[in-house]
Coordinates of C-alpha atoms and ligand atoms in Angstrom, one line a residue:
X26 CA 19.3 14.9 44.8
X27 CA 19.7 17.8 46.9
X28 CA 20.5 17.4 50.4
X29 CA 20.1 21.0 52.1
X30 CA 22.5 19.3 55.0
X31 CA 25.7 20.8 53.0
X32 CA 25.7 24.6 51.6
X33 CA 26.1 22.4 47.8
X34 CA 25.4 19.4 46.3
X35 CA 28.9 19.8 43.8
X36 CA 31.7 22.0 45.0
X37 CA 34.9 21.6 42.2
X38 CA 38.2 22.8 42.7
X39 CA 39.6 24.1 39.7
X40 CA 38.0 26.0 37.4
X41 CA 39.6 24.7 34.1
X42 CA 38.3 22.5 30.9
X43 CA 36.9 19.6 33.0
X44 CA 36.1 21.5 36.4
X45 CA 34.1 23.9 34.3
X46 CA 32.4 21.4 31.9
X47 CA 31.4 19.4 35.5
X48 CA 29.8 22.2 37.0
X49 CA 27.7 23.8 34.6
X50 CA 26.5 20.3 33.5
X51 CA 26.0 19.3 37.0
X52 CA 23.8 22.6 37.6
X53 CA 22.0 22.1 34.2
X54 CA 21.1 19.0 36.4
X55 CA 19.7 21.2 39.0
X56 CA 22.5 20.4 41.5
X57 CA 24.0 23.4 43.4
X58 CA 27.2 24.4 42.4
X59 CA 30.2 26.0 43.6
X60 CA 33.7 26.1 42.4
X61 CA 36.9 27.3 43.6
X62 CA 39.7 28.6 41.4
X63 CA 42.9 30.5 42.9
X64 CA 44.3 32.1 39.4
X65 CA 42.1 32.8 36.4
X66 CA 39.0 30.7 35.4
X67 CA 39.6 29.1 32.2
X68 CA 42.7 27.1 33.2
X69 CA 45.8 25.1 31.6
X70 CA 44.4 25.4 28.3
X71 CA 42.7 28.5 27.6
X72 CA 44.9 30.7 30.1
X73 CA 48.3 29.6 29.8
X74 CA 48.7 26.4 27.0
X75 CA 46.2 24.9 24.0
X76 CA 44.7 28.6 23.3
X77 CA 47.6 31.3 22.9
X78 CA 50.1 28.6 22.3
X79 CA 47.6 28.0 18.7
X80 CA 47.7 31.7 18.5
X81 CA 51.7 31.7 18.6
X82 CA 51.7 29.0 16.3
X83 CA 49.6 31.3 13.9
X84 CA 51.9 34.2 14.3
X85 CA 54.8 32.5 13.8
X86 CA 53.8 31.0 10.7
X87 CA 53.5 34.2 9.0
X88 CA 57.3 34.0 8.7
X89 CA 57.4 31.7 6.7
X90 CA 54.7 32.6 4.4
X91 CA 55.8 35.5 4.0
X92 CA 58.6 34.1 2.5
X93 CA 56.8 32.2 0.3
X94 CA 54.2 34.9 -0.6
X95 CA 57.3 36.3 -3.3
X96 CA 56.7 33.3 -6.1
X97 CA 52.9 33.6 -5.6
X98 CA 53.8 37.5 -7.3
X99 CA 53.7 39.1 -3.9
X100 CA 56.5 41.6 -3.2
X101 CA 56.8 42.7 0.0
X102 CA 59.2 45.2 0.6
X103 CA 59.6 45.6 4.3
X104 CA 58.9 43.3 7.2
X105 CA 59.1 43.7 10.8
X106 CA 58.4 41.2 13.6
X107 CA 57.2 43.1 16.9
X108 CA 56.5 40.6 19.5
X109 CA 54.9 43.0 22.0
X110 CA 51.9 43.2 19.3
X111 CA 51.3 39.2 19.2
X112 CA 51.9 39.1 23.2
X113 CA 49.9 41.7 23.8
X114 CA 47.0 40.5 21.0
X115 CA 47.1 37.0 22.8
X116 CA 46.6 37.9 26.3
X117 CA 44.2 40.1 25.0
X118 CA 42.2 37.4 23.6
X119 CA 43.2 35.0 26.8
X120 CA 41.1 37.7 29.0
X121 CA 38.0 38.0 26.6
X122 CA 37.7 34.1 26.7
X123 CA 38.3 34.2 30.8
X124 CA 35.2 36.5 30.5
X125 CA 33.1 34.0 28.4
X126 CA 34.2 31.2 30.9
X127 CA 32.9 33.4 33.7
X128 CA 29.8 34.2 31.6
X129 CA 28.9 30.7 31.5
X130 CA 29.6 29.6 35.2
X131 CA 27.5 32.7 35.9
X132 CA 24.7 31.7 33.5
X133 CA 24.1 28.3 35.5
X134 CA 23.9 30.0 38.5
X135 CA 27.3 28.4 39.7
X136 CA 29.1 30.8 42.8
X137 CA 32.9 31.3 42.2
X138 CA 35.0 31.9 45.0
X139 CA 38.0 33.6 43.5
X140 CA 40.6 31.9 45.7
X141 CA 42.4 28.5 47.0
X142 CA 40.5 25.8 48.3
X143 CA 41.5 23.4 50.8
X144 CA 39.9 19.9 51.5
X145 CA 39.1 19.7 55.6
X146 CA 36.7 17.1 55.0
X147 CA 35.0 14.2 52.8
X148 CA 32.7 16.9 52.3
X149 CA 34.1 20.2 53.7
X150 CA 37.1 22.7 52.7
X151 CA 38.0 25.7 53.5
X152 CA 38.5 28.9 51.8
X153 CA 41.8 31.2 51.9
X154 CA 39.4 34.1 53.9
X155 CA 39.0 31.3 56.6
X156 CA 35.5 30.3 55.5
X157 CA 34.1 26.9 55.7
X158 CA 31.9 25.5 52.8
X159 CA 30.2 21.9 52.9
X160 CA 29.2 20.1 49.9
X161 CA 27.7 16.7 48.8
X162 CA 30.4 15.6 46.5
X163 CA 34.1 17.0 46.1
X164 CA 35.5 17.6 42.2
X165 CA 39.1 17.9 42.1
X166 CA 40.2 19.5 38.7
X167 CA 42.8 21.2 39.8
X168 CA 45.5 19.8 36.7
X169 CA 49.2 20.0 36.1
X170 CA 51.9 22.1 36.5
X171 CA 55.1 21.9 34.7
X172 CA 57.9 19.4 35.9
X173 CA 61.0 21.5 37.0
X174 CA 64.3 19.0 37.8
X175 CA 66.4 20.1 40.8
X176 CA 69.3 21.3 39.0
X177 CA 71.6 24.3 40.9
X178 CA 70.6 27.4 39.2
X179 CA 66.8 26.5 37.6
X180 CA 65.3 29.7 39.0
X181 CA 67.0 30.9 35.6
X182 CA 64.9 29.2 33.9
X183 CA 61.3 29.7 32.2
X184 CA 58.5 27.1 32.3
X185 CA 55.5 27.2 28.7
X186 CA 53.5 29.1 31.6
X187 CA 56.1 32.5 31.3
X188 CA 56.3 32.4 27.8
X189 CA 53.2 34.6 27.0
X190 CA 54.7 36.7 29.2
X191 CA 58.2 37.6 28.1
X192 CA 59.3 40.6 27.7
X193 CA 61.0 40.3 24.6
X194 CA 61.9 37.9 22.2
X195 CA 65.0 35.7 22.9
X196 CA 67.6 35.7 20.5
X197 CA 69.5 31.9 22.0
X198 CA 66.4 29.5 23.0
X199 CA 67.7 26.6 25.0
X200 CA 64.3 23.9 25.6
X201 CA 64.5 21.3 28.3
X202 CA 62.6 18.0 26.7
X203 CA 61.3 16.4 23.7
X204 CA 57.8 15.9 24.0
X205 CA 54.5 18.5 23.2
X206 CA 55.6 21.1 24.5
X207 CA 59.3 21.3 23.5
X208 CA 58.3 20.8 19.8
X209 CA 55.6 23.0 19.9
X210 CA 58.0 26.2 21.0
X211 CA 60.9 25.1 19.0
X212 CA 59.0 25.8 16.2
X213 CA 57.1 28.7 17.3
X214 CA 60.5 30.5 18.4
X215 CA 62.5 29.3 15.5
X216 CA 60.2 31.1 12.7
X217 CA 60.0 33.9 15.0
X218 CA 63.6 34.2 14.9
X219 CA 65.8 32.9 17.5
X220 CA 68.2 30.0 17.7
X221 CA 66.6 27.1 19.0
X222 CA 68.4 23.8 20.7
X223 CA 66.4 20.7 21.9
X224 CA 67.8 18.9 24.8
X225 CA 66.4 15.5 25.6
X226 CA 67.9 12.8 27.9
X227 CA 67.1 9.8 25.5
X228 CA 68.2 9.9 22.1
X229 CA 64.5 10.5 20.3
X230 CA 61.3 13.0 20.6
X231 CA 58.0 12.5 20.9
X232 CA 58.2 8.8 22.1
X233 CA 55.2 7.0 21.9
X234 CA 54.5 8.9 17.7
X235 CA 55.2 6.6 15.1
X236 CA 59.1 7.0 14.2
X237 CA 58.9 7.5 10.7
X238 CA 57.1 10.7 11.4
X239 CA 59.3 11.7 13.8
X240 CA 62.3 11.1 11.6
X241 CA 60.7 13.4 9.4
X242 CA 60.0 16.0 11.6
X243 CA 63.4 15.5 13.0
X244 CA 65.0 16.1 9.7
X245 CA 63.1 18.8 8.7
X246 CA 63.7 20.7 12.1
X247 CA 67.3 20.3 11.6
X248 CA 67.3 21.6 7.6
X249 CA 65.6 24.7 9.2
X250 CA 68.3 25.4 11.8
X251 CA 67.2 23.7 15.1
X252 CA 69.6 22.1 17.3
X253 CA 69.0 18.9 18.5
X254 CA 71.4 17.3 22.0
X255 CA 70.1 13.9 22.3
X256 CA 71.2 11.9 25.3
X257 CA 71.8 14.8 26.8
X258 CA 71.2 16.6 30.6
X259 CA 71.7 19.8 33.0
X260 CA 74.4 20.0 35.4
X261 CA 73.9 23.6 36.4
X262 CA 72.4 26.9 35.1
X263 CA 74.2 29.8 35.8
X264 CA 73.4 33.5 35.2
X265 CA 75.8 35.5 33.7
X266 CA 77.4 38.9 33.5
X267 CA 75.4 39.9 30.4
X268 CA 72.1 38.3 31.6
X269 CA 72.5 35.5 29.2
X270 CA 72.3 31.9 31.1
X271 CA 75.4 29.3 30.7
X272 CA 74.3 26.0 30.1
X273 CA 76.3 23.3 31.8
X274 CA 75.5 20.3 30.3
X275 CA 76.1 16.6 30.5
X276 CA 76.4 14.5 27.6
X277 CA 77.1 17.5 25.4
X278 CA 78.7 20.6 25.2
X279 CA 77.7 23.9 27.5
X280 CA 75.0 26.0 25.5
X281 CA 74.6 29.6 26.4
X282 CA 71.1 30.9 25.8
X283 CA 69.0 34.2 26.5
X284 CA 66.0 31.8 27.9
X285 CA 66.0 27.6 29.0
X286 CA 62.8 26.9 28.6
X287 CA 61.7 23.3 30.8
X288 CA 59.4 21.2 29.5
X289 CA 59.9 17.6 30.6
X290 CA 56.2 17.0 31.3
X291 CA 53.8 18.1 33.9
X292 CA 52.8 16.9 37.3
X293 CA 49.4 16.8 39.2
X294 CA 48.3 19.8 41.5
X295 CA 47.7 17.7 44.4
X296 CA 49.7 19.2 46.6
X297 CA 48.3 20.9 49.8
X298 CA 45.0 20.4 49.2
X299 CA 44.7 18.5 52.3
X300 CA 44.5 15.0 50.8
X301 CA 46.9 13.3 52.8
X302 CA 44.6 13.7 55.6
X303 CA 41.8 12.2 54.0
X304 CA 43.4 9.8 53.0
X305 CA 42.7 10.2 49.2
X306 CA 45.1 7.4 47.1
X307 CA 48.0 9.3 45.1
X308 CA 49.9 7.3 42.6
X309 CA 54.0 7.6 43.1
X310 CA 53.7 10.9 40.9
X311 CA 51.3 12.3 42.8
X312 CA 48.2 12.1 40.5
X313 CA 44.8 11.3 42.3
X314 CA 44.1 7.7 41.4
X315 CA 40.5 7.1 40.7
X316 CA 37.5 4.4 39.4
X317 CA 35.6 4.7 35.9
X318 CA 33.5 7.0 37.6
X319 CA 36.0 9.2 38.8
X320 CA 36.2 8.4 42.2
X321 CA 38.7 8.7 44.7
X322 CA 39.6 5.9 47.2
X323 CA 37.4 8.6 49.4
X324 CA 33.4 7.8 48.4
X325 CA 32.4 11.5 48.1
X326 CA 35.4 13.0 46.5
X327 CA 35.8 12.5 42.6
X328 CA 38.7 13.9 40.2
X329 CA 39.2 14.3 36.5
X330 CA 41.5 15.8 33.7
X331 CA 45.3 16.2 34.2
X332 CA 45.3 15.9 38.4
X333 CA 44.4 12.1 37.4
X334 CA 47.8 12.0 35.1
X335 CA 45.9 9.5 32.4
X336 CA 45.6 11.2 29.3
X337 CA 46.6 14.9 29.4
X338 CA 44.4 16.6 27.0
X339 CA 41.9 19.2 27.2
X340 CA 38.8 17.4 24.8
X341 CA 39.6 14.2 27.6
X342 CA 39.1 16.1 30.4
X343 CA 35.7 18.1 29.3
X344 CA 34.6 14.7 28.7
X345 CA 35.6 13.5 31.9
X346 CA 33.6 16.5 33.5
X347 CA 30.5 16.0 31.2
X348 CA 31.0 12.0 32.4
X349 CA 31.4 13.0 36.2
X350 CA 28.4 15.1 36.0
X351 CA 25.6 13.4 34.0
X352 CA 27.0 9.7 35.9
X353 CA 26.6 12.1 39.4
X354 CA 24.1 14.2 38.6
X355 CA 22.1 13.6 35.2
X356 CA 21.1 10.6 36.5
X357 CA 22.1 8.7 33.1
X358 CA 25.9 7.2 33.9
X359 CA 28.4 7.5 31.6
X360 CA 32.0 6.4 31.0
X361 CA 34.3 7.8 28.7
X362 CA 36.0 5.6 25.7
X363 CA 39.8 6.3 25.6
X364 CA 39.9 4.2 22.8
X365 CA 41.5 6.3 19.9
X366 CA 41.7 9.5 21.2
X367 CA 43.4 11.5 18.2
X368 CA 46.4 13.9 18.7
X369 CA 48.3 16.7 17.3
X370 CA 51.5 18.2 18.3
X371 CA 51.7 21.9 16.4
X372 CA 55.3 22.0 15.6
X373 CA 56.4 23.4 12.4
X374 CA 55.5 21.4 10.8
X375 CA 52.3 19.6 12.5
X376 CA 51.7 16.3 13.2
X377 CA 48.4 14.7 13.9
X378 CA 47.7 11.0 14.7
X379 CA 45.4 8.7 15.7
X380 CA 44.9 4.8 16.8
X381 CA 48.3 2.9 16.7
X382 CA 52.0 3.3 15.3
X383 CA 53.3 0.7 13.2
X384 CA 55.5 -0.7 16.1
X385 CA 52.5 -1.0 17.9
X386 CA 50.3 -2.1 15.8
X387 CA 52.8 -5.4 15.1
X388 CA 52.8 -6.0 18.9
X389 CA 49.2 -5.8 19.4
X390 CA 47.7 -7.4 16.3
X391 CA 50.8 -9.2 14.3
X392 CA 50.5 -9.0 10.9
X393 CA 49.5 -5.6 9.5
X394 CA 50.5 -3.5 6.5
X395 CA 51.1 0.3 5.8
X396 CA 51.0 2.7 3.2
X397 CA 52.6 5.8 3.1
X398 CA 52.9 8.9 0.8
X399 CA 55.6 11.2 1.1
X400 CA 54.4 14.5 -1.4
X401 CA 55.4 17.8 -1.4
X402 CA 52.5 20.2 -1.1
X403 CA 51.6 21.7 -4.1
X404 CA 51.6 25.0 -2.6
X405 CA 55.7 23.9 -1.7
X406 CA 56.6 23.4 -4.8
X407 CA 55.3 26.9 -6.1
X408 CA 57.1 28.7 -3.6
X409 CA 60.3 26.7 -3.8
X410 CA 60.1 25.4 -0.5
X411 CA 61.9 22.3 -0.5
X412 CA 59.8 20.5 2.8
X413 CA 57.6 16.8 1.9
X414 CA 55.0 15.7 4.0
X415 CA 54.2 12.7 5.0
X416 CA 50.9 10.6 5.4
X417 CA 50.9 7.2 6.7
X418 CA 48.2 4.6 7.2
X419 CA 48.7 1.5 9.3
X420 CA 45.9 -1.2 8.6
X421 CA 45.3 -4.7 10.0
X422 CA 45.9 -7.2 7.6
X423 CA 43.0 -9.8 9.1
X424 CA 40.4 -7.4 9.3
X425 CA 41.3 -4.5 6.8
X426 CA 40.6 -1.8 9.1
X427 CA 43.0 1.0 9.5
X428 CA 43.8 0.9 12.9
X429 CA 46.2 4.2 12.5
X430 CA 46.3 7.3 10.9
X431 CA 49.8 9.6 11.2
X432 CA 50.3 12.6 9.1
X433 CA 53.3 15.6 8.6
X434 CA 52.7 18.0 7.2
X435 CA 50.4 21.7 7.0
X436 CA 47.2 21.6 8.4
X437 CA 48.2 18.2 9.9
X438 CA 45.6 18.2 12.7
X439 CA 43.0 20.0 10.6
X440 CA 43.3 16.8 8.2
X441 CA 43.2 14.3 11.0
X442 CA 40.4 14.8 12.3
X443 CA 38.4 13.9 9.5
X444 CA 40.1 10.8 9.4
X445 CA 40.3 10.5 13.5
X446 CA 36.5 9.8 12.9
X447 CA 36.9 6.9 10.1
X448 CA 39.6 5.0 12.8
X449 CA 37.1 5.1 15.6
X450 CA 34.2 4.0 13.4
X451 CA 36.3 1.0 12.7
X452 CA 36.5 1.6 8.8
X453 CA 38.4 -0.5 6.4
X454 CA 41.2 0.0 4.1
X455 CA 38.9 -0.9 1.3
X456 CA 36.5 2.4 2.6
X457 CA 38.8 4.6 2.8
X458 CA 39.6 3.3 -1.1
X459 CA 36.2 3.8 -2.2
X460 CA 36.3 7.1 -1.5
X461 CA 36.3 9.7 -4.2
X462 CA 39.4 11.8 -3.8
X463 CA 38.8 15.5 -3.3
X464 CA 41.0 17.2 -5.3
X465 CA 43.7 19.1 -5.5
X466 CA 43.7 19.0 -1.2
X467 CA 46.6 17.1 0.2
X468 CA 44.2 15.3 2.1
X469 CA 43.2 13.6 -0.9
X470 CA 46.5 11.4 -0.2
X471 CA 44.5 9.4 2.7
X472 CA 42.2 7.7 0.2
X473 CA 45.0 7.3 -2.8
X474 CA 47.2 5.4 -1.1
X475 CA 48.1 2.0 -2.8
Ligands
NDP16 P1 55.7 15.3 27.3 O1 55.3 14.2 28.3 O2 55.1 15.4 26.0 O3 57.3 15.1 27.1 C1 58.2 15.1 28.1 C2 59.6 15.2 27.6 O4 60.5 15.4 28.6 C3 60.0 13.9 26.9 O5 60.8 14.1 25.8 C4 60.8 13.2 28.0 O6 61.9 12.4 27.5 C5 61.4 14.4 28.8 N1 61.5 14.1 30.2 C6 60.6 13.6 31.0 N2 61.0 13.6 32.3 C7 62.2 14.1 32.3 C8 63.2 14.3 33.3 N3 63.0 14.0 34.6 N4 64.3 14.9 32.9 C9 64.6 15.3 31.6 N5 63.7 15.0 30.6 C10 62.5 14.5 31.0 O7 55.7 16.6 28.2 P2 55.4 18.1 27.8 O8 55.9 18.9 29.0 O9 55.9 18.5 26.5 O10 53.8 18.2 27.8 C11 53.1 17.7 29.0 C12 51.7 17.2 28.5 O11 50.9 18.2 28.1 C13 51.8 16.2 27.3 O12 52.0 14.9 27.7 C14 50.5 16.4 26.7 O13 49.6 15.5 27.2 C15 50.1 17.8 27.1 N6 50.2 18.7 25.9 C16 49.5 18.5 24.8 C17 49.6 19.3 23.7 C18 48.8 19.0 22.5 O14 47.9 18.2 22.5 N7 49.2 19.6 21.3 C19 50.5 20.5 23.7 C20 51.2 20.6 25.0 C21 51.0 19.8 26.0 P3 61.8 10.9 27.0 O15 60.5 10.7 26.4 O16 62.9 10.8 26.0 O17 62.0 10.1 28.1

């Protein structure tokens, strides 16, 4: 496998979930590995979104059990929210994990080279300090950055990326979008305290969930306080005297907020990395279009995770890596099975789902039935806390099988992936019936629906 022609069989760009996963599988392969990675190693996920965005989550949600702690006999007299601590706790926590990704590159004998990469080649780029490297085969993992819309005035604006960095908490939260990301911080800033408004252009969120779920996560956003602008855009963002940001809007009236935060989705890094020259194949968004083996229109230049702009999660794109590198490398090829991948949006409160909505589901299969409950937790109804989840199952009425799982409510995603497993395995409606319920859980709910 090796060809001692180029200085390494592998050299990825990017060292995030996938770029990572590819390289030390490829060198558990015995290939020789390099990577390339201009910021910190550990990427999108663990440096700047899935890992201290979780820990916000956690922080925040002390607010409201605290609240709630006072009917299970718990007086607390004074509380105080300092958000320099939880900042400072996080990236704390961010650099011990950058250490462990470092650790492990390190450990499978894979060279890092701390700077940008640029392609000059099929298989050669070049290095910021002007150095040429050759290699075999070409990963591209460099992933996504967030979308910013030319509006006059957006350098005002903050992106998810400067949120674990701000300098102090915002009283006024304007967010751009009503997808992941959006949710996720409306909730985390809410219970932390501010005023939180949603602006999206259509007149939903989370497009693509099923709508009864986001009804109800709709509804309970706006019993707790959050704003929602549907059908709404930016015409401008101007700075004012006070350092406060004036909102001038289209659809809706003019907001004025301490921090806009964008989130309207995320676009692939495959800007000047030389690819145009190469002639690698970019959809109209700019994402690296590849094969089922992740393979550029370019033979010896592969990409996977969120440069390919397919499925923009971070358990996709390690398996992409671990796919790229065993197929490449291990000698046994792989593909990966996109078929119900489940998903979780940590709002406040969570949703997880897997495997089809009921809209879907009619589409794609005709006739199908659901079941839903809509409970209060018990731990709710203790505290006076007047918020009902809800758990839906959508199952196809020729075959029985449950073909979707969507649940609102705490520990949402905990819950779903449990069940995530019984949708892939193709289970029935009568299984998930037999079950014994475990009890008192709330997700006994999944197998007493009727
Ligand atoms: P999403 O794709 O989730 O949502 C984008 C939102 O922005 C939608 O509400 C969309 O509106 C709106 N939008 C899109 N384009 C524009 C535009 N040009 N102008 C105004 N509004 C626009 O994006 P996020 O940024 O929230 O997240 C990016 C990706 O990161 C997600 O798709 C997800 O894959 C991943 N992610 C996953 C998380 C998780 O698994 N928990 C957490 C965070 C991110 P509409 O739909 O109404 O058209």
């Amino acid at each position: 496998m090796t060809d001692q022609h180029f200085d390494y069989d592998l050299f990825v760009v990017g060292a995030g979930s996938g770029g990572v996963r590819a390289a030390r599988i490829a060198a558990g392969h015995g290939a020789r590995v390099a990577v390339a990675e201009e910021h910190k190693v550990g990427g999108t996920c663990v440096i700047r979104g899935c890992v201290p965005k979780k820990l916000l989550v956690y922080g925040a949600h002390f607010a409201e059990d605290l609240d709630d702690a006072a009917m299970f006999g718990w007086d607390i007299p004074e509380r105080r929210f300092d958000w320099p601590t939880l900042r400072d706790n996080v990236l704390a926590e961010v650099s011990r994990l950058e250490g462990l990704y470092g650790e492990t590159l390190a450990n499978h004998k894979v060279t890092v080279f701390k700077t940008r990469a640029v392609l000059t080649g099929p298989n050669s780029l070049s290095l910021a300090d002007g150095r040429t490297i050759t290699a075999g085969k070409i990963l591209l993992a460099p992933g996504a950055r967030p979308a910013l819309p030319d509006v006059p005035g957006i350098e005002h604006a903050i992106t998810s990326n400067d949120v674990f960095h701000l300098e102090r908490l915002p009283k006024r939260v304007v967010i751009a979008g009503g997808g992941y990301i959006a949710n996720e911080f409306a909730g985390i800033f809410h219970q932390l305290g501010a005023h939180v408004t949603i602006v999206n252009r259509s007149d939903t969120i989370l497009r693509g969930y099923d709508e009864q779920i986001v009804d109800r996560l709709v509804k309970i956003s706006v019993a707790k306080g959050i704003d929602f602008r549907f059908n709404a855009g930016f015409e401008a963002l101007e700075q004012q005297e006070d350092g406060s940001i004036l909102c001038r809007m289209r659809g809706t009236q003019d907001i004025v907020a301490d921090e806009v935060l964008f989130a309207i989705g995320r676009l692939p890094n495959t800007e000047e990395l030389g690819l145009d020259r190469l002639g690698v194949k970019l959809t109209e968004r700019g994402a690296i279009v590849v094969d089922k083996e992740y393979r550029s229109s370019v033979p010896s230049i592969f990409a996977v995770g969120d440069v390919t702009d397919r499925v923009q999660l971070t358990p996709v794109a390690i398996r992409e890596g671990h796919a790229f590198a065993d197929t490449q490398f291990g000698g046994h090829p792989c593909v990966v099975d996109y078929d119900n991948i489940p998903s979780s949006c940590f709002s406040h409160p969570p949703i997880g789902l897997v495997g089809l909505t009921e809209s879907q589901a009619k589409n794609k299969l005709g006739v199908i039935r659901t079941y839903t409950s809509d409970f209060r937790p018990m731990k709710y109804v203790l505290a006076g806390r007047n918020e009902r989840a809800l758990y839906k199952l959508v199952v196809d009425e020729g075959s029985d099988r449950v073909v979707g799982v969507h649940l609102i409510g705490p520990d949402a995603p905990e819950i779903l992936q449990g069940a995530a497993i019984a949708v892939k395995a193709g289970l029935t409606k009568a299984d998930f019936d037999a079950t014994v319920a475990l009890h008192p859980t709330m997700a006994e709910e999944l197998v007493l629906m009727r």
